[in-house]
Amino acid sequence: MSDLHAPLLRWYAEHQRDLPWRRPDASPWAVLVSELMLQQTPVARVLPVYEVWLERWPTPADLAAEPSGEAVRAWGRLGYPRRALRLHAAAVAIVERHGGEVPDDHAALLALPGVGDYTAAAVASFAFRQRHAVLDTNVRRVVARAVGGVEFPPTALTRAERDRAARLLPDDPDTAATWAVAVMELGALVCTAASPRCAECPIADRCAWRSAGYPAYDGPPRRGQAWAGTDRQCRGRLMAVLREADGPVHRSRLDAVWPDASQRERCLDSLLVDRLARRTGPDSYAL
DNA sequence: TACGCGTGGGT
DNA sequence: TACCCAAGCGT
């Protein structure tokens, strides 16, 4: 495998997007907030919510001092609102366990609510300039193509992928941190899932998938997410009502947004169990 | 391990 | 138009 570092780092220096969580003045907290918001949500939708969020809660202590419902409301329409709950819980944990400072240790990061393997590595790398393999969907796709010669990585992250990504990592920690974000950026802007822009790719001449003639993906079917009529859609409708109200809402307003009563009841119960909603009276609910 | 979990833009 | 997909996590 020829060296991919120099061309990719050069490309990143020239083509990187100016994103607020990448600026030199972005705090570790700002990086953590951005990473939680970016889990399964596109950059363009995150940007406005991120700006308002950090203006309102510039430190973990600021967020930890608020009721979690405020976090869920501020989350707006980013989707997967349990992430707002987890970010709030992470802020509380940071105050209680780390004196209000986002920890720089991978294991301590991993122990925070909402922080999994990817996010712990991303924060340690981007905020603290440490050397970690940062394996998100973009990086996995770029490595699968450039090194593995296949269109898409396996459904679940494999040991072989981890080993391969670790081998690709530059030795110097600061360079490794830039490398990590550069590979992600390439996946986001050039080596995209549906229609890669190989003509713009700085490592196209070293890409195993390209040199193999772009063989089509032949793994197990990549199942889409069911939506119409699912509990997720129902929960989303109910949450939208609660979010857009100033205070508690009457049950009748929830009834109005979902016709199937039994499914509606089941979903409302699940929102209560998840602590995304709470009962404020015999027939009233709030965030 | 596979699945459930929101939302909306791109093709 | 109907998919496809997006900086994953927790169980």
Short mmCIF file of C-alpha atoms (C1' of nucleotides) in Angstrom, two decimals:
data_model
loop_
_atom_site.label_atom_id
_atom_site.label_comp_id
_atom_site.label_asym_id
_atom_site.label_seq_id
_atom_site.Cartn_x
_atom_site.Cartn_y
_atom_site.Cartn_z
CA MET A 1 0.00 0.00 0.00
CA SER A 2 1.62 3.22 -1.10
CA ASP A 3 1.63 6.18 1.19
CA LEU A 4 -1.71 7.92 1.45
CA HIS A 5 -0.75 10.51 4.03
CA ALA A 6 0.85 13.32 2.05
CA PRO A 7 -1.74 13.68 -0.74
CA LEU A 8 -4.67 13.43 1.65
CA LEU A 9 -3.25 15.91 4.16
CA ARG A 10 -2.51 18.31 1.32
CA TRP A 11 -6.04 17.91 0.00
CA TYR A 12 -7.51 18.54 3.45
CA ALA A 13 -5.44 21.69 3.95
CA GLU A 14 -6.96 23.08 0.80
CA HIS A 15 -10.52 21.77 0.85
CA GLN A 16 -11.57 21.46 4.49
CA ARG A 17 -14.83 23.14 5.43
CA ASP A 18 -14.79 25.96 7.94
CA LEU A 19 -16.90 24.37 10.67
CA PRO A 20 -17.24 26.05 14.07
CA TRP A 21 -16.22 22.97 16.07
CA ARG A 22 -12.96 22.80 14.10
CA ARG A 23 -11.85 26.33 14.87
CA PRO A 24 -8.87 26.77 17.20
CA ASP A 25 -11.05 28.43 19.84
CA ALA A 26 -13.50 25.52 19.97
CA SER A 27 -13.45 24.04 23.47
CA PRO A 28 -13.50 20.28 24.19
CA TRP A 29 -17.09 20.81 25.30
CA ALA A 30 -17.90 22.38 21.94
CA VAL A 31 -16.35 19.39 20.19
CA LEU A 32 -18.33 16.97 22.37
CA VAL A 33 -21.58 18.83 21.68
CA SER A 34 -20.91 18.76 17.95
CA GLU A 35 -20.14 15.04 17.98
CA LEU A 36 -23.36 14.13 19.79
CA MET A 37 -25.37 16.26 17.39
CA LEU A 38 -23.61 14.80 14.36
CA GLN A 39 -24.43 11.22 15.27
CA GLN A 40 -26.60 10.26 12.29
CA THR A 41 -27.47 13.88 11.50
CA PRO A 42 -26.03 15.90 8.58
CA VAL A 43 -23.78 18.92 9.16
CA ALA A 44 -26.15 21.40 7.55
CA ARG A 45 -28.92 20.61 10.00
CA VAL A 46 -26.62 20.64 13.01
CA LEU A 47 -25.05 24.06 12.43
CA PRO A 48 -27.87 26.39 13.56
CA VAL A 49 -28.78 24.28 16.60
CA TYR A 50 -25.13 23.99 17.61
CA GLU A 51 -24.65 27.77 17.55
CA VAL A 52 -27.68 28.45 19.73
CA TRP A 53 -26.81 25.58 22.08
CA LEU A 54 -23.26 26.77 22.81
CA GLU A 55 -24.35 30.35 23.16
CA ARG A 56 -26.83 29.26 25.81
CA TRP A 57 -24.70 26.58 27.48
CA PRO A 58 -21.02 27.42 26.91
CA THR A 59 -19.83 24.95 29.56
CA PRO A 60 -20.99 21.55 30.85
CA ALA A 61 -21.97 23.18 34.15
CA ASP A 62 -24.32 25.56 32.35
CA LEU A 63 -26.20 22.67 30.78
CA ALA A 64 -26.08 20.50 33.89
CA ALA A 65 -27.84 23.27 35.84
CA GLU A 66 -30.91 23.06 33.58
CA PRO A 67 -33.74 20.52 33.60
CA SER A 68 -33.20 17.87 30.92
CA GLY A 69 -36.43 18.93 29.23
CA GLU A 70 -34.79 22.19 28.24
CA ALA A 71 -32.12 20.21 26.42
CA VAL A 72 -34.76 18.16 24.62
CA ARG A 73 -36.58 21.34 23.54
CA ALA A 74 -33.37 23.02 22.36
CA TRP A 75 -32.54 19.88 20.39
CA GLY A 76 -35.35 20.87 18.06
CA ARG A 77 -35.71 18.70 14.99
CA LEU A 78 -32.27 17.14 14.94
CA GLY A 79 -33.85 13.74 15.44
CA TYR A 80 -33.14 10.94 17.90
CA PRO A 81 -33.99 13.22 20.85
CA ARG A 82 -32.64 10.68 23.35
CA ARG A 83 -29.27 12.10 22.31
CA ALA A 84 -30.29 15.40 23.94
CA LEU A 85 -31.03 13.52 27.13
CA ARG A 86 -27.67 11.77 26.94
CA LEU A 87 -25.81 15.03 26.30
CA HIS A 88 -27.50 16.53 29.33
CA ALA A 89 -26.57 13.46 31.39
CA ALA A 90 -23.01 13.69 30.07
CA ALA A 91 -22.84 17.30 31.27
CA VAL A 92 -24.00 16.23 34.72
CA ALA A 93 -21.42 13.43 34.79
CA ILE A 94 -18.67 15.80 33.70
CA VAL A 95 -19.53 18.15 36.56
CA GLU A 96 -19.81 15.34 39.10
CA ARG A 97 -16.87 13.21 38.04
CA HIS A 98 -14.48 15.60 36.31
CA GLY A 99 -14.87 18.96 38.00
CA GLY A 100 -16.74 20.41 35.06
CA GLU A 101 -13.94 19.76 32.55
CA VAL A 102 -14.40 17.37 29.63
CA PRO A 103 -11.96 14.53 30.33
CA ASP A 104 -9.10 13.99 27.88
CA ASP A 105 -8.85 10.27 28.59
CA HIS A 106 -10.42 7.87 26.12
CA ALA A 107 -11.77 5.53 28.79
CA ALA A 108 -13.27 8.39 30.79
CA LEU A 109 -14.90 9.76 27.64
CA LEU A 110 -16.27 6.33 26.79
CA ALA A 111 -17.91 6.15 30.21
CA LEU A 112 -20.01 9.26 29.50
CA PRO A 113 -23.65 8.81 28.45
CA GLY A 114 -24.08 8.92 24.68
CA VAL A 115 -20.36 8.48 24.06
CA GLY A 116 -19.47 5.26 22.29
CA ASP A 117 -16.30 4.06 20.67
CA TYR A 118 -16.45 6.48 17.76
CA THR A 119 -17.27 9.61 19.80
CA ALA A 120 -14.64 8.89 22.46
CA ALA A 121 -11.97 8.56 19.79
CA ALA A 122 -13.22 11.63 17.95
CA VAL A 123 -13.15 13.90 21.02
CA ALA A 124 -9.75 12.57 22.15
CA SER A 125 -8.42 13.15 18.66
CA PHE A 126 -10.06 16.41 17.61
CA ALA A 127 -10.15 18.22 20.96
CA PHE A 128 -7.03 16.83 22.59
CA ARG A 129 -4.91 15.97 19.53
CA GLN A 130 -4.35 12.38 20.55
CA ARG A 131 -3.59 9.45 18.29
CA HIS A 132 -6.70 7.29 17.85
CA ALA A 133 -8.31 5.42 14.99
CA VAL A 134 -11.53 7.36 14.44
CA LEU A 135 -13.87 4.96 12.71
CA ASP A 136 -17.07 6.58 11.58
CA THR A 137 -19.12 5.64 8.55
CA ASN A 138 -17.06 7.93 6.29
CA VAL A 139 -13.70 6.55 7.37
CA ARG A 140 -14.92 2.98 7.11
CA ARG A 141 -16.11 3.59 3.55
CA VAL A 142 -12.92 5.37 2.45
CA VAL A 143 -10.70 2.64 3.87
CA ALA A 144 -12.90 -0.13 2.47
CA ARG A 145 -12.53 1.37 -0.99
CA ALA A 146 -8.98 2.74 -1.03
CA VAL A 147 -7.36 -0.18 0.78
CA GLY A 148 -9.86 -3.02 0.75
CA GLY A 149 -10.95 -2.64 -2.87
CA VAL A 150 -14.66 -2.99 -2.11
CA GLU A 151 -17.47 -0.49 -2.40
CA PHE A 152 -18.79 -0.70 1.15
CA PRO A 153 -17.50 -1.93 4.52
CA PRO A 154 -19.23 -4.81 6.35
CA THR A 155 -22.46 -4.06 8.19
CA ALA A 156 -20.82 -4.32 11.60
CA LEU A 157 -17.39 -2.98 12.45
CA THR A 158 -14.85 -5.81 12.30
CA ARG A 159 -11.53 -6.44 13.95
CA ALA A 160 -9.91 -6.40 10.51
CA GLU A 161 -11.18 -2.86 9.95
CA ARG A 162 -9.81 -1.69 13.29
CA ASP A 163 -6.42 -3.20 12.57
CA ARG A 164 -6.30 -1.72 9.10
CA ALA A 165 -7.28 1.75 10.36
CA ALA A 166 -4.69 1.54 13.13
CA ARG A 167 -1.97 0.67 10.62
CA LEU A 168 -2.88 3.67 8.50
CA LEU A 169 -2.54 6.10 11.39
CA PRO A 170 0.49 8.42 11.26
CA ASP A 171 2.92 7.98 14.16
CA ASP A 172 2.94 11.59 15.32
CA PRO A 173 -0.17 12.29 17.46
CA ASP A 174 -0.89 15.75 16.09
CA THR A 175 -0.51 14.53 12.52
CA ALA A 176 -2.68 11.52 13.34
CA ALA A 177 -5.42 13.84 14.63
CA THR A 178 -5.37 15.84 11.40
CA TRP A 179 -5.28 12.62 9.39
CA ALA A 180 -8.39 11.37 11.17
CA VAL A 181 -10.45 14.44 10.34
CA ALA A 182 -9.01 14.53 6.82
CA VAL A 183 -10.19 10.99 6.02
CA MET A 184 -13.62 11.81 7.41
CA GLU A 185 -13.76 14.94 5.29
CA LEU A 186 -12.80 13.01 2.17
CA GLY A 187 -15.62 10.57 2.84
CA ALA A 188 -18.09 13.39 3.42
CA LEU A 189 -17.17 15.49 0.39
CA VAL A 190 -15.60 13.21 -2.24
CA CYS A 191 -15.77 9.50 -1.46
CA THR A 192 -19.50 9.60 -0.83
CA ALA A 193 -21.76 6.59 -0.56
CA ALA A 194 -23.92 7.00 -3.64
CA SER A 195 -21.90 8.80 -6.30
CA PRO A 196 -18.22 9.28 -5.42
CA ARG A 197 -16.39 12.14 -7.10
CA CYS A 198 -13.32 10.17 -8.04
CA ALA A 199 -12.14 12.89 -10.43
CA GLU A 200 -11.60 15.13 -7.40
CA CYS A 201 -10.02 12.49 -5.19
CA PRO A 202 -6.41 13.07 -4.11
CA ILE A 203 -5.76 9.35 -3.70
CA ALA A 204 -7.64 8.04 -6.73
CA ASP A 205 -4.43 6.75 -8.29
CA ARG A 206 -3.83 4.65 -5.17
CA CYS A 207 -7.42 3.45 -4.71
CA ALA A 208 -7.83 -0.33 -4.73
CA TRP A 209 -11.54 -0.16 -5.56
CA ARG A 210 -10.84 2.08 -8.56
CA SER A 211 -7.94 0.00 -9.85
CA ALA A 212 -10.14 -3.10 -9.58
CA GLY A 213 -12.69 -1.49 -11.91
CA TYR A 214 -15.26 -0.45 -9.25
CA PRO A 215 -16.66 -3.92 -8.52
CA ALA A 216 -20.24 -3.66 -7.28
CA TYR A 217 -21.08 -4.32 -3.65
CA ASP A 218 -21.90 -7.99 -3.17
CA GLY A 219 -22.38 -8.28 0.58
CA PRO A 220 -25.63 -8.84 2.46
CA PRO A 221 -28.44 -6.40 1.63
CA ARG A 222 -28.10 -3.11 3.46
CA ARG A 223 -31.53 -2.79 4.97
CA GLY A 224 -33.21 0.57 4.91
CA GLN A 225 -35.05 1.94 7.89
CA ALA A 226 -38.76 1.34 7.92
CA TRP A 227 -40.70 4.48 8.61
CA ALA A 228 -44.37 4.86 7.62
CA GLY A 229 -46.59 3.71 10.44
CA THR A 230 -43.74 2.76 12.76
CA ASP A 231 -43.44 3.57 16.42
CA ARG A 232 -40.61 5.91 15.51
CA GLN A 233 -42.89 7.99 13.34
CA CYS A 234 -45.54 7.99 16.05
CA ARG A 235 -43.05 8.97 18.75
CA GLY A 236 -41.73 11.73 16.51
CA ARG A 237 -45.22 13.16 16.11
CA LEU A 238 -45.86 13.11 19.84
CA MET A 239 -42.49 14.67 20.63
CA ALA A 240 -43.08 17.45 18.10
CA VAL A 241 -46.28 18.42 19.91
CA LEU A 242 -44.57 18.47 23.31
CA ARG A 243 -41.54 20.34 21.96
CA GLU A 244 -43.50 23.06 20.25
CA ALA A 245 -45.71 23.75 23.25
CA ASP A 246 -44.63 26.22 25.91
CA GLY A 247 -45.89 24.13 28.79
CA PRO A 248 -47.90 20.97 29.50
CA VAL A 249 -50.29 19.84 26.80
CA HIS A 250 -53.60 18.04 27.15
CA ARG A 251 -53.87 14.44 26.02
CA SER A 252 -56.33 15.47 23.33
CA ARG A 253 -53.61 17.32 21.47
CA LEU A 254 -51.56 14.14 21.32
CA ASP A 255 -54.60 12.13 20.23
CA ALA A 256 -54.97 14.50 17.30
CA VAL A 257 -51.63 13.65 15.70
CA TRP A 258 -51.90 9.83 15.58
CA PRO A 259 -55.07 7.92 14.70
CA ASP A 260 -54.19 4.46 16.03
CA ALA A 261 -55.06 4.68 19.73
CA SER A 262 -53.28 1.54 20.89
CA GLN A 263 -50.08 2.40 19.09
CA ARG A 264 -50.31 5.96 20.37
CA GLU A 265 -50.65 4.75 23.96
CA ARG A 266 -47.76 2.37 23.58
CA CYS A 267 -45.54 5.11 22.17
CA LEU A 268 -46.50 7.64 24.81
CA ASP A 269 -45.69 5.06 27.48
CA SER A 270 -42.33 4.39 25.89
CA LEU A 271 -41.55 8.13 25.84
CA LEU A 272 -42.34 8.27 29.57
CA VAL A 273 -40.11 5.26 30.21
CA ASP A 274 -37.33 6.90 28.21
CA ARG A 275 -37.78 10.09 30.25
CA LEU A 276 -38.26 12.05 27.06
CA ALA A 277 -41.73 13.04 28.32
CA ARG A 278 -43.33 13.25 31.75
CA ARG A 279 -46.86 13.27 33.05
CA THR A 280 -47.72 16.61 34.63
CA GLY A 281 -51.33 15.84 35.54
CA PRO A 282 -54.12 13.28 35.03
CA ASP A 283 -54.32 14.13 31.33
CA SER A 284 -51.37 16.39 30.67
CA TYR A 285 -47.82 15.85 29.51
CA ALA A 286 -44.63 17.85 29.00
CA LEU A 287 -40.99 17.45 28.09
"C1'" DT B 1 -25.44 -9.38 17.19
"C1'" DA B 2 -29.21 -7.14 15.32
"C1'" DC B 3 -32.38 -3.96 16.12
"C1'" DG B 4 -34.87 0.38 17.48
"C1'" DC B 5 -34.31 5.01 17.61
"C1'" DG B 6 -36.07 11.01 14.12
"C1'" DT B 7 -35.71 13.95 10.58
"C1'" DG B 8 -35.32 15.86 6.16
"C1'" DG B 9 -32.31 16.72 2.01
"C1'" DG B 10 -30.45 14.52 -2.21
"C1'" DT B 11 -31.07 11.80 -6.36
"C1'" DT C 1 -41.68 9.30 -6.82
"C1'" DA C 2 -39.63 6.35 -3.63
"C1'" DC C 3 -36.00 5.25 -1.90
"C1'" DC C 4 -31.17 6.24 0.10
"C1'" DC C 5 -28.64 8.02 3.50
"C1'" DA C 6 -26.40 11.04 7.40
"C1'" DA C 7 -19.65 12.43 12.27
"C1'" DG C 8 -23.77 6.06 16.36
"C1'" DC C 9 -25.41 4.47 20.74
"C1'" DG C 10 -27.49 1.30 24.02
"C1'" DT C 11 -29.51 -2.87 24.79
#
